[in-house]
């Protein structure tokens, strides 16, 4: 079986139909979800891109040391598949483990000032997907293609009609910049200014959806699709003012950045149109992709294959997930099925899954829960840093099940 793993950086989960969006038309993502298994609670363990790829390709938590075993692309090669890396993101192509891929396909990054495209075909994403489809037309017989596209955080060049598609006549003008905005909103910011940015971002998501539709059409119309799995994953989200942050600069550990889409479509139809609320992290998704192509997961401790979930015969694999900041940031967050705890000068606590984007801090009203999190966080961190299995350590029931 061949596999395409498409990783999209800067894709906000809340803007996709399969994750509850109702105002942006995303037919391609909806179609994919109808054939794929959707993970509702996939969270990256670090929003720093090199750490994230340590997780994916070492199959470990971002805080764990590099294991002695083979890397993800090496395991793919050992399964008699050709591992290929395609990207427009220089730091992904330059990652130390990128050398373990047999082939690299470099997509030109947006370079210098550029205007808003007049036609869809002139956009950066259209160019990326065209190169992806061209490569698939000439792909080796047995391959595993890892394609990382950073365009949503690199350039917003969707044509004007995409930016205005969801605006009412009396709405403010959409953001007209091509470079994605990065700013901290003041406490008294004008909601109209933010609304224009959100409208422009929605246009970019619609553009990505159109391009994804072209890929799905190609797989549906050619024999390649009969034996090719497609995984669509997020690298990071894109904050759009939820915590007065726009863009990625501060990498604050909130859901708009760390909660990412994850859908896996297998050619035999396993898991089609099903979904799971279980907590998963990048190492789990890597282990799942290895398992799906028959590659060895021997020695992997930081992640667990989720294929049993796709078959409907597995229990939860993680009681919690740990999220870490960048190299020079000691901030941590802990997500359980019932809570999201964010460490800081003043700890924050949010009820899950009800408070989807961490809008209502209940730390002052749930002091006992905060104290439990503060006590368990060092043990969870130590467990992750030691490379233990995702089921460890044990944490109190109140943190998993919530208040009665």
mmCIF file of C-alpha atoms in Angstrom:
data_model
loop_
_atom_site.group_PDB
_atom_site.id
_atom_site.type_symbol
_atom_site.label_atom_id
_atom_site.label_comp_id
_atom_site.label_asym_id
_atom_site.label_seq_id
_atom_site.Cartn_x
_atom_site.Cartn_y
_atom_site.Cartn_z
ATOM 1 C CA UNK A 1 0.000 0.000 0.000
ATOM 2 C CA UNK A 2 1.214 3.497 -0.870
ATOM 3 C CA UNK A 3 0.677 6.427 1.484
ATOM 4 C CA UNK A 4 0.425 10.201 1.140
ATOM 5 C CA UNK A 5 0.854 12.034 4.427
ATOM 6 C CA UNK A 6 -0.150 15.654 3.844
ATOM 7 C CA UNK A 7 0.780 17.965 6.729
ATOM 8 C CA UNK A 8 -0.648 21.488 6.590
ATOM 9 C CA UNK A 9 0.915 24.155 8.793
ATOM 10 C CA UNK A 10 -1.293 26.974 10.057
ATOM 11 C CA UNK A 11 -4.631 25.186 9.523
ATOM 12 C CA UNK A 12 -7.134 26.188 12.226
ATOM 13 C CA UNK A 13 -9.274 23.185 13.183
ATOM 14 C CA UNK A 14 -12.298 25.372 13.891
ATOM 15 C CA UNK A 15 -12.487 26.454 10.238
ATOM 16 C CA UNK A 16 -13.180 22.958 8.857
ATOM 17 C CA UNK A 17 -16.579 21.369 8.343
ATOM 18 C CA UNK A 18 -15.581 17.991 9.841
ATOM 19 C CA UNK A 19 -14.689 19.808 13.076
ATOM 20 C CA UNK A 20 -17.904 21.768 13.442
ATOM 21 C CA UNK A 21 -17.453 24.787 11.166
ATOM 22 C CA UNK A 22 -20.738 25.802 9.562
ATOM 23 C CA UNK A 23 -19.968 29.102 7.814
ATOM 24 C CA UNK A 24 -17.089 28.233 5.487
ATOM 25 C CA UNK A 25 -17.788 25.874 2.597
ATOM 26 C CA UNK A 26 -15.212 23.065 2.812
ATOM 27 C CA UNK A 27 -16.589 20.318 0.541
ATOM 28 C CA UNK A 28 -13.239 18.588 -0.014
ATOM 29 C CA UNK A 29 -12.495 18.255 3.704
ATOM 30 C CA UNK A 30 -16.082 17.076 4.219
ATOM 31 C CA UNK A 31 -15.678 14.482 1.456
ATOM 32 C CA UNK A 32 -12.399 13.295 2.938
ATOM 33 C CA UNK A 33 -14.014 12.918 6.373
ATOM 34 C CA UNK A 34 -16.778 10.796 4.844
ATOM 35 C CA UNK A 35 -14.141 8.275 3.752
ATOM 36 C CA UNK A 36 -11.642 8.739 6.590
ATOM 37 C CA UNK A 37 -11.310 8.152 10.303
ATOM 38 C CA UNK A 38 -11.304 11.508 12.094
ATOM 39 C CA UNK A 39 -9.471 12.146 15.342
ATOM 40 C CA UNK A 40 -11.351 14.830 17.263
ATOM 41 C CA UNK A 41 -8.635 15.494 19.849
ATOM 42 C CA UNK A 42 -5.267 15.430 18.112
ATOM 43 C CA UNK A 43 -2.866 17.775 19.889
ATOM 44 C CA UNK A 44 0.707 18.561 18.969
ATOM 45 C CA UNK A 45 3.169 18.261 21.842
ATOM 46 C CA UNK A 46 5.127 21.361 20.809
ATOM 47 C CA UNK A 47 4.340 24.239 18.439
ATOM 48 C CA UNK A 48 8.011 24.586 17.511
ATOM 49 C CA UNK A 49 8.406 23.007 14.093
ATOM 50 C CA UNK A 50 11.744 21.237 14.670
ATOM 51 C CA UNK A 51 10.473 19.771 17.946
ATOM 52 C CA UNK A 52 7.261 18.698 16.229
ATOM 53 C CA UNK A 53 9.232 16.785 13.619
ATOM 54 C CA UNK A 54 11.369 15.213 16.317
ATOM 55 C CA UNK A 55 8.047 13.817 17.558
ATOM 56 C CA UNK A 56 6.819 12.653 14.163
ATOM 57 C CA UNK A 57 10.051 11.151 12.884
ATOM 58 C CA UNK A 58 11.587 9.858 16.130
ATOM 59 C CA UNK A 59 8.102 8.628 17.197
ATOM 60 C CA UNK A 60 8.449 10.138 20.645
ATOM 61 C CA UNK A 61 7.318 13.048 22.772
ATOM 62 C CA UNK A 62 8.972 16.365 21.975
ATOM 63 C CA UNK A 63 10.630 16.409 25.422
ATOM 64 C CA UNK A 64 12.022 12.864 25.196
ATOM 65 C CA UNK A 65 15.601 12.163 24.132
ATOM 66 C CA UNK A 66 16.190 10.697 20.685
ATOM 67 C CA UNK A 67 15.726 6.909 20.865
ATOM 68 C CA UNK A 68 18.303 4.406 19.684
ATOM 69 C CA UNK A 69 15.983 2.750 17.180
ATOM 70 C CA UNK A 70 15.500 3.589 13.500
ATOM 71 C CA UNK A 71 13.748 6.770 12.452
ATOM 72 C CA UNK A 72 10.301 6.892 10.841
ATOM 73 C CA UNK A 73 11.626 7.162 7.244
ATOM 74 C CA UNK A 74 14.154 4.383 7.907
ATOM 75 C CA UNK A 75 11.361 2.091 9.127
ATOM 76 C CA UNK A 76 9.406 2.937 5.967
ATOM 77 C CA UNK A 77 12.426 1.999 3.855
ATOM 78 C CA UNK A 78 12.756 -1.293 5.761
ATOM 79 C CA UNK A 79 9.156 -2.067 4.732
ATOM 80 C CA UNK A 80 10.253 -1.926 1.058
ATOM 81 C CA UNK A 81 8.618 1.448 0.394
ATOM 82 C CA UNK A 82 10.408 4.474 -0.994
ATOM 83 C CA UNK A 83 10.223 7.302 1.591
ATOM 84 C CA UNK A 84 9.967 10.685 -0.133
ATOM 85 C CA UNK A 85 9.891 14.108 1.496
ATOM 86 C CA UNK A 86 8.235 17.030 -0.295
ATOM 87 C CA UNK A 87 7.968 20.507 1.210
ATOM 88 C CA UNK A 88 7.981 24.253 0.706
ATOM 89 C CA UNK A 89 9.304 24.719 4.268
ATOM 90 C CA UNK A 90 13.131 24.982 4.387
ATOM 91 C CA UNK A 91 13.398 24.055 8.067
ATOM 92 C CA UNK A 92 11.533 20.772 7.455
ATOM 93 C CA UNK A 93 13.809 19.868 4.555
ATOM 94 C CA UNK A 94 16.813 20.782 6.738
ATOM 95 C CA UNK A 95 15.714 18.706 9.739
ATOM 96 C CA UNK A 96 18.438 16.145 10.640
ATOM 97 C CA UNK A 97 16.059 13.219 10.083
ATOM 98 C CA UNK A 98 15.090 14.493 6.631
ATOM 99 C CA UNK A 99 18.333 12.876 5.433
ATOM 100 C CA UNK A 100 16.750 9.460 6.090
ATOM 101 C CA UNK A 101 14.227 9.997 3.286
ATOM 102 C CA UNK A 102 15.394 8.479 0.017
ATOM 103 C CA UNK A 103 14.286 11.449 -2.095
ATOM 104 C CA UNK A 104 13.602 15.131 -1.501
ATOM 105 C CA UNK A 105 11.253 17.221 -3.623
ATOM 106 C CA UNK A 106 11.706 20.905 -2.902
ATOM 107 C CA UNK A 107 8.768 23.210 -3.587
ATOM 108 C CA UNK A 108 9.801 26.828 -3.996
ATOM 109 C CA UNK A 109 8.819 28.964 -1.014
ATOM 110 C CA UNK A 110 7.096 32.306 -1.594
ATOM 111 C CA UNK A 111 9.972 34.729 -2.147
ATOM 112 C CA UNK A 112 9.669 38.470 -1.705
ATOM 113 C CA UNK A 113 6.611 40.716 -2.047
ATOM 114 C CA UNK A 114 3.836 39.389 -4.228
ATOM 115 C CA UNK A 115 0.339 40.613 -5.095
ATOM 116 C CA UNK A 116 -2.950 38.929 -4.354
ATOM 117 C CA UNK A 117 -3.479 36.380 -7.108
ATOM 118 C CA UNK A 118 -6.018 37.166 -9.790
ATOM 119 C CA UNK A 119 -6.715 33.503 -10.534
ATOM 120 C CA UNK A 120 -6.635 30.402 -8.322
ATOM 121 C CA UNK A 121 -3.942 28.837 -10.519
ATOM 122 C CA UNK A 122 -1.572 31.707 -9.656
ATOM 123 C CA UNK A 123 -1.640 31.059 -5.896
ATOM 124 C CA UNK A 124 1.138 29.413 -3.943
ATOM 125 C CA UNK A 125 -1.113 26.564 -2.783
ATOM 126 C CA UNK A 126 -2.259 25.821 -6.324
ATOM 127 C CA UNK A 127 1.400 25.583 -7.345
ATOM 128 C CA UNK A 128 2.144 23.236 -4.422
ATOM 129 C CA UNK A 129 -0.740 20.895 -5.198
ATOM 130 C CA UNK A 130 0.058 20.947 -8.914
ATOM 131 C CA UNK A 131 3.600 19.820 -8.126
ATOM 132 C CA UNK A 132 2.262 17.170 -5.757
ATOM 133 C CA UNK A 133 -0.120 15.779 -8.395
ATOM 134 C CA UNK A 134 2.592 15.884 -11.077
ATOM 135 C CA UNK A 135 4.877 13.876 -8.793
ATOM 136 C CA UNK A 136 2.131 11.319 -8.123
ATOM 137 C CA UNK A 137 1.680 10.858 -11.873
ATOM 138 C CA UNK A 138 5.280 9.570 -12.034
ATOM 139 C CA UNK A 139 5.586 8.079 -8.544
ATOM 140 C CA UNK A 140 7.591 4.892 -7.926
ATOM 141 C CA UNK A 141 5.623 1.686 -7.640
ATOM 142 C CA UNK A 142 5.740 1.518 -3.841
ATOM 143 C CA UNK A 143 6.125 4.818 -2.017
ATOM 144 C CA UNK A 144 5.463 6.738 1.160
ATOM 145 C CA UNK A 145 5.217 10.465 0.458
ATOM 146 C CA UNK A 146 5.467 12.897 3.369
ATOM 147 C CA UNK A 147 4.362 16.307 2.082
ATOM 148 C CA UNK A 148 4.592 19.294 4.445
ATOM 149 C CA UNK A 149 3.087 22.557 3.196
ATOM 150 C CA UNK A 150 3.637 25.731 5.208
ATOM 151 C CA UNK A 151 1.717 28.058 2.911
ATOM 152 C CA UNK A 152 -1.013 29.065 5.386
ATOM 153 C CA UNK A 153 1.582 30.752 7.553
ATOM 154 C CA UNK A 154 3.774 31.896 4.646
ATOM 155 C CA UNK A 155 1.501 33.728 2.238
ATOM 156 C CA UNK A 156 -2.167 34.699 1.917
ATOM 157 C CA UNK A 157 -2.534 35.238 -1.804
ATOM 158 C CA UNK A 158 -6.057 33.899 -2.408
ATOM 159 C CA UNK A 159 -7.930 35.907 -5.055
ATOM 160 C CA UNK A 160 -10.131 38.746 -3.840
ATOM 161 C CA UNK A 161 -13.356 36.797 -4.367
ATOM 162 C CA UNK A 162 -12.165 34.187 -1.838
ATOM 163 C CA UNK A 163 -11.624 36.894 0.798
ATOM 164 C CA UNK A 164 -15.061 38.422 0.315
ATOM 165 C CA UNK A 165 -17.039 35.217 -0.242
ATOM 166 C CA UNK A 166 -18.459 35.111 3.282
ATOM 167 C CA UNK A 167 -18.827 38.838 3.932
ATOM 168 C CA UNK A 168 -22.202 40.572 4.088
ATOM 169 C CA UNK A 169 -22.603 43.897 2.240
ATOM 170 C CA UNK A 170 -22.210 45.935 5.441
ATOM 171 C CA UNK A 171 -19.255 43.938 6.835
ATOM 172 C CA UNK A 172 -15.825 45.610 7.169
ATOM 173 C CA UNK A 173 -13.318 45.244 4.356
ATOM 174 C CA UNK A 174 -11.243 42.039 4.536
ATOM 175 C CA UNK A 175 -7.547 42.117 5.299
ATOM 176 C CA UNK A 176 -5.772 42.797 1.998
ATOM 177 C CA UNK A 177 -2.230 41.894 2.967
ATOM 178 C CA UNK A 178 -0.364 38.966 1.432
ATOM 179 C CA UNK A 179 1.985 38.393 4.371
ATOM 180 C CA UNK A 180 0.024 36.662 7.176
ATOM 181 C CA UNK A 181 -0.588 39.043 10.085
ATOM 182 C CA UNK A 182 1.316 38.584 13.343
ATOM 183 C CA UNK A 183 0.345 40.799 16.245
ATOM 184 C CA UNK A 184 -0.799 41.057 19.837
ATOM 185 C CA UNK A 185 -4.177 42.769 19.941
ATOM 186 C CA UNK A 186 -4.609 45.577 22.488
ATOM 187 C CA UNK A 187 -7.270 45.174 25.142
ATOM 188 C CA UNK A 188 -9.409 47.769 23.359
ATOM 189 C CA UNK A 189 -8.937 46.443 19.813
ATOM 190 C CA UNK A 190 -11.561 47.136 17.166
ATOM 191 C CA UNK A 191 -13.518 43.913 16.445
ATOM 192 C CA UNK A 192 -13.975 45.071 12.850
ATOM 193 C CA UNK A 193 -10.195 44.938 12.322
ATOM 194 C CA UNK A 194 -10.077 41.350 13.555
ATOM 195 C CA UNK A 195 -13.151 40.409 11.520
ATOM 196 C CA UNK A 196 -11.393 41.490 8.334
ATOM 197 C CA UNK A 197 -8.427 39.229 9.176
ATOM 198 C CA UNK A 198 -10.745 36.301 9.894
ATOM 199 C CA UNK A 199 -12.520 36.812 6.559
ATOM 200 C CA UNK A 200 -9.187 36.781 4.708
ATOM 201 C CA UNK A 201 -8.096 33.624 6.547
ATOM 202 C CA UNK A 202 -11.406 31.961 5.685
ATOM 203 C CA UNK A 203 -10.615 32.682 2.039
ATOM 204 C CA UNK A 204 -7.265 30.924 2.417
ATOM 205 C CA UNK A 205 -8.955 27.877 3.952
ATOM 206 C CA UNK A 206 -11.436 27.811 1.066
ATOM 207 C CA UNK A 207 -8.476 27.951 -1.330
ATOM 208 C CA UNK A 208 -6.793 25.013 0.408
ATOM 209 C CA UNK A 209 -10.072 23.092 0.271
ATOM 210 C CA UNK A 210 -10.330 23.670 -3.484
ATOM 211 C CA UNK A 211 -6.772 22.410 -3.979
ATOM 212 C CA UNK A 212 -7.420 19.380 -1.773
ATOM 213 C CA UNK A 213 -10.458 18.649 -3.918
ATOM 214 C CA UNK A 214 -8.175 18.430 -6.937
ATOM 215 C CA UNK A 215 -5.985 15.873 -5.175
ATOM 216 C CA UNK A 216 -8.991 13.809 -4.078
ATOM 217 C CA UNK A 217 -10.353 13.900 -7.624
ATOM 218 C CA UNK A 218 -7.047 12.691 -9.030
ATOM 219 C CA UNK A 219 -6.930 9.774 -6.570
ATOM 220 C CA UNK A 220 -10.551 8.880 -7.325
ATOM 221 C CA UNK A 221 -10.077 8.914 -11.086
ATOM 222 C CA UNK A 222 -6.802 6.978 -11.360
ATOM 223 C CA UNK A 223 -5.747 3.449 -10.367
ATOM 224 C CA UNK A 224 -3.324 4.989 -7.845
ATOM 225 C CA UNK A 225 -6.192 5.751 -5.478
ATOM 226 C CA UNK A 226 -7.157 2.085 -5.218
ATOM 227 C CA UNK A 227 -3.996 1.277 -3.258
ATOM 228 C CA UNK A 228 -3.072 4.575 -1.627
ATOM 229 C CA UNK A 229 -3.843 5.773 1.883
ATOM 230 C CA UNK A 230 -4.198 9.494 2.524
ATOM 231 C CA UNK A 231 -3.512 11.105 5.878
ATOM 232 C CA UNK A 232 -4.221 14.824 6.313
ATOM 233 C CA UNK A 233 -2.672 16.214 9.485
ATOM 234 C CA UNK A 234 -2.098 19.632 10.974
ATOM 235 C CA UNK A 235 1.296 20.911 12.051
ATOM 236 C CA UNK A 236 0.000 23.903 14.024
ATOM 237 C CA UNK A 237 -3.148 25.990 14.022
ATOM 238 C CA UNK A 238 -3.338 29.729 13.461
ATOM 239 C CA UNK A 239 -4.422 32.007 16.324
ATOM 240 C CA UNK A 240 -7.058 34.486 15.182
ATOM 241 C CA UNK A 241 -7.570 36.661 18.225
ATOM 242 C CA UNK A 242 -8.956 34.024 20.592
ATOM 243 C CA UNK A 243 -6.481 35.154 23.259
ATOM 244 C CA UNK A 244 -5.679 38.514 21.627
ATOM 245 C CA UNK A 245 -2.969 36.786 19.615
ATOM 246 C CA UNK A 246 -2.949 36.809 15.804
ATOM 247 C CA UNK A 247 -0.383 34.640 14.064
ATOM 248 C CA UNK A 248 2.267 32.358 15.475
ATOM 249 C CA UNK A 249 4.918 34.550 17.071
ATOM 250 C CA UNK A 250 4.332 33.853 20.774
ATOM 251 C CA UNK A 251 3.329 30.192 20.361
ATOM 252 C CA UNK A 252 0.921 30.319 23.303
ATOM 253 C CA UNK A 253 -0.324 26.873 24.332
ATOM 254 C CA UNK A 254 -4.022 27.285 23.578
ATOM 255 C CA UNK A 255 -6.306 25.162 21.422
ATOM 256 C CA UNK A 256 -6.283 27.482 18.411
ATOM 257 C CA UNK A 257 -2.574 26.647 18.044
ATOM 258 C CA UNK A 258 -2.148 23.131 19.455
ATOM 259 C CA UNK A 259 -5.434 21.394 18.509
ATOM 260 C CA UNK A 260 -4.912 20.164 14.953
ATOM 261 C CA UNK A 261 -6.938 18.223 12.372
ATOM 262 C CA UNK A 262 -6.068 14.578 11.815
ATOM 263 C CA UNK A 263 -7.842 12.338 9.303
ATOM 264 C CA UNK A 264 -6.629 9.005 7.925
ATOM 265 C CA UNK A 265 -8.297 7.432 4.889
ATOM 266 C CA UNK A 266 -7.322 3.816 4.152
ATOM 267 C CA UNK A 267 -8.029 2.246 0.745
ATOM 268 C CA UNK A 268 -9.731 -0.788 2.308
ATOM 269 C CA UNK A 269 -12.299 1.465 3.955
ATOM 270 C CA UNK A 270 -11.412 0.702 7.568
ATOM 271 C CA UNK A 271 -12.725 3.428 9.848
ATOM 272 C CA UNK A 272 -14.560 5.296 7.069
ATOM 273 C CA UNK A 273 -16.806 8.105 8.356
ATOM 274 C CA UNK A 274 -16.003 7.188 11.964
ATOM 275 C CA UNK A 275 -14.377 9.387 14.581
ATOM 276 C CA UNK A 276 -12.902 9.191 18.053
ATOM 277 C CA UNK A 277 -12.667 11.655 20.959
ATOM 278 C CA UNK A 278 -9.563 9.928 22.335
ATOM 279 C CA UNK A 279 -6.486 12.051 23.000
ATOM 280 C CA UNK A 280 -3.705 11.516 20.471
ATOM 281 C CA UNK A 281 -0.327 13.124 19.806
ATOM 282 C CA UNK A 282 2.103 13.121 16.849
ATOM 283 C CA UNK A 283 3.955 9.966 17.914
ATOM 284 C CA UNK A 284 0.646 8.045 17.893
ATOM 285 C CA UNK A 285 -0.120 9.204 14.359
ATOM 286 C CA UNK A 286 3.370 8.175 13.187
ATOM 287 C CA UNK A 287 3.004 4.742 14.800
ATOM 288 C CA UNK A 288 -0.398 4.369 13.119
ATOM 289 C CA UNK A 289 1.009 5.171 9.684
ATOM 290 C CA UNK A 290 3.836 2.677 10.209
ATOM 291 C CA UNK A 291 1.392 -0.004 11.316
ATOM 292 C CA UNK A 292 -0.898 0.646 8.346
ATOM 293 C CA UNK A 293 1.871 -0.178 5.831
ATOM 294 C CA UNK A 294 3.236 -3.124 7.786
ATOM 295 C CA UNK A 295 6.389 -1.300 8.935
ATOM 296 C CA UNK A 296 7.928 -2.296 12.249
ATOM 297 C CA UNK A 297 7.038 -0.404 15.430
ATOM 298 C CA UNK A 298 9.483 -2.483 17.499
ATOM 299 C CA UNK A 299 11.061 -0.472 20.276
ATOM 300 C CA UNK A 300 8.667 2.451 19.931
ATOM 301 C CA UNK A 301 7.700 3.727 23.391
ATOM 302 C CA UNK A 302 6.516 7.273 22.828
ATOM 303 C CA UNK A 303 3.538 6.473 20.629
ATOM 304 C CA UNK A 304 0.977 3.741 20.048
ATOM 305 C CA UNK A 305 -0.706 2.652 16.829
ATOM 306 C CA UNK A 306 -4.313 3.774 16.587
ATOM 307 C CA UNK A 307 -5.374 1.143 14.051
ATOM 308 C CA UNK A 308 -7.337 -0.677 16.785
ATOM 309 C CA UNK A 309 -9.357 2.534 17.199
ATOM 310 C CA UNK A 310 -10.086 2.515 13.484
ATOM 311 C CA UNK A 311 -11.353 -1.058 13.875
ATOM 312 C CA UNK A 312 -13.508 -0.047 16.834
ATOM 313 C CA UNK A 313 -11.985 -2.526 19.270
ATOM 314 C CA UNK A 314 -9.644 -0.436 21.445
ATOM 315 C CA UNK A 315 -9.794 1.458 24.690
ATOM 316 C CA UNK A 316 -8.250 4.860 25.286
ATOM 317 C CA UNK A 317 -4.474 4.885 24.919
ATOM 318 C CA UNK A 318 -3.732 8.152 26.770
ATOM 319 C CA UNK A 319 -5.218 9.500 30.017
ATOM 320 C CA UNK A 320 -3.574 12.849 29.263
ATOM 321 C CA UNK A 321 -1.339 14.669 26.808
ATOM 322 C CA UNK A 322 1.498 17.011 27.715
ATOM 323 C CA UNK A 323 2.235 20.121 25.677
ATOM 324 C CA UNK A 324 5.539 21.970 25.822
ATOM 325 C CA UNK A 325 6.613 25.411 24.622
ATOM 326 C CA UNK A 326 9.637 26.296 22.507
ATOM 327 C CA UNK A 327 13.276 25.674 23.440
ATOM 328 C CA UNK A 328 13.560 28.842 25.525
ATOM 329 C CA UNK A 329 10.082 28.504 27.003
ATOM 330 C CA UNK A 330 9.398 26.386 30.085
ATOM 331 C CA UNK A 331 5.611 26.682 29.835
ATOM 332 C CA UNK A 332 3.605 23.471 29.963
ATOM 333 C CA UNK A 333 -0.019 22.482 29.492
ATOM 334 C CA UNK A 334 -1.817 19.257 30.300
ATOM 335 C CA UNK A 335 -4.983 18.042 28.562
ATOM 336 C CA UNK A 336 -7.192 15.263 29.890
ATOM 337 C CA UNK A 337 -10.636 14.198 28.672
ATOM 338 C CA UNK A 338 -12.200 16.496 31.295
ATOM 339 C CA UNK A 339 -9.826 19.459 31.606
ATOM 340 C CA UNK A 340 -7.209 21.662 30.015
ATOM 341 C CA UNK A 341 -4.644 22.960 32.505
ATOM 342 C CA UNK A 342 -2.216 25.663 31.452
ATOM 343 C CA UNK A 343 0.778 26.454 33.618
ATOM 344 C CA UNK A 344 1.792 30.071 34.107
ATOM 345 C CA UNK A 345 2.233 32.850 36.634
ATOM 346 C CA UNK A 346 -1.436 32.320 37.351
ATOM 347 C CA UNK A 347 -2.575 28.792 36.429
ATOM 348 C CA UNK A 348 -5.509 28.462 34.064
ATOM 349 C CA UNK A 349 -8.090 25.689 34.008
ATOM 350 C CA UNK A 350 -10.749 25.055 31.365
ATOM 351 C CA UNK A 351 -13.573 22.510 31.260
ATOM 352 C CA UNK A 352 -13.392 20.053 28.358
ATOM 353 C CA UNK A 353 -14.828 19.325 25.923
ATOM 354 C CA UNK A 354 -17.384 22.120 26.494
ATOM 355 C CA UNK A 355 -14.943 25.056 26.478
ATOM 356 C CA UNK A 356 -13.469 24.316 23.085
ATOM 357 C CA UNK A 357 -11.186 27.365 22.718
ATOM 358 C CA UNK A 358 -10.345 27.970 26.406
ATOM 359 C CA UNK A 359 -12.510 31.055 26.838
ATOM 360 C CA UNK A 360 -13.671 30.543 30.445
ATOM 361 C CA UNK A 361 -10.928 30.121 33.076
ATOM 362 C CA UNK A 362 -12.400 28.269 36.079
ATOM 363 C CA UNK A 363 -9.183 27.934 38.099
ATOM 364 C CA UNK A 364 -10.463 30.145 40.931
ATOM 365 C CA UNK A 365 -13.601 28.001 41.264
ATOM 366 C CA UNK A 366 -11.869 24.587 41.079
ATOM 367 C CA UNK A 367 -8.923 25.066 43.442
ATOM 368 C CA UNK A 368 -8.726 21.360 44.317
ATOM 369 C CA UNK A 369 -8.445 20.408 40.628
ATOM 370 C CA UNK A 370 -5.722 23.012 40.053
ATOM 371 C CA UNK A 371 -3.761 21.654 43.032
ATOM 372 C CA UNK A 372 -4.050 18.133 41.643
ATOM 373 C CA UNK A 373 -2.742 19.296 38.269
ATOM 374 C CA UNK A 374 0.133 21.187 39.864
ATOM 375 C CA UNK A 375 1.065 18.042 41.759
ATOM 376 C CA UNK A 376 0.881 15.689 38.793
ATOM 377 C CA UNK A 377 2.440 17.922 36.116
ATOM 378 C CA UNK A 378 6.071 17.319 37.251
ATOM 379 C CA UNK A 379 5.510 13.540 37.149
ATOM 380 C CA UNK A 380 3.966 13.675 33.693
ATOM 381 C CA UNK A 381 6.820 15.883 32.490
ATOM 382 C CA UNK A 382 9.412 13.513 33.940
ATOM 383 C CA UNK A 383 7.655 10.571 32.302
ATOM 384 C CA UNK A 384 7.704 12.315 28.898
ATOM 385 C CA UNK A 385 11.342 13.327 29.281
ATOM 386 C CA UNK A 386 12.296 9.727 30.038
ATOM 387 C CA UNK A 387 10.531 8.440 26.928
ATOM 388 C CA UNK A 388 7.989 6.296 28.791
ATOM 389 C CA UNK A 389 4.962 4.728 27.144
ATOM 390 C CA UNK A 390 1.978 7.067 26.634
ATOM 391 C CA UNK A 391 -0.113 5.256 29.282
ATOM 392 C CA UNK A 392 2.282 6.396 32.038
ATOM 393 C CA UNK A 393 2.055 7.833 34.590
ATOM 394 C CA UNK A 394 -1.151 7.195 36.506
ATOM 395 C CA UNK A 395 -3.102 10.354 37.293
ATOM 396 C CA UNK A 396 -6.027 10.938 39.682
ATOM 397 C CA UNK A 397 -9.514 10.042 38.485
ATOM 398 C CA UNK A 398 -10.791 13.568 39.081
ATOM 399 C CA UNK A 399 -8.423 14.825 36.389
ATOM 400 C CA UNK A 400 -9.604 12.220 33.888
ATOM 401 C CA UNK A 401 -13.314 12.072 34.646
ATOM 402 C CA UNK A 402 -13.980 15.568 35.989
ATOM 403 C CA UNK A 403 -16.214 16.660 38.846
ATOM 404 C CA UNK A 404 -19.353 14.667 39.502
#
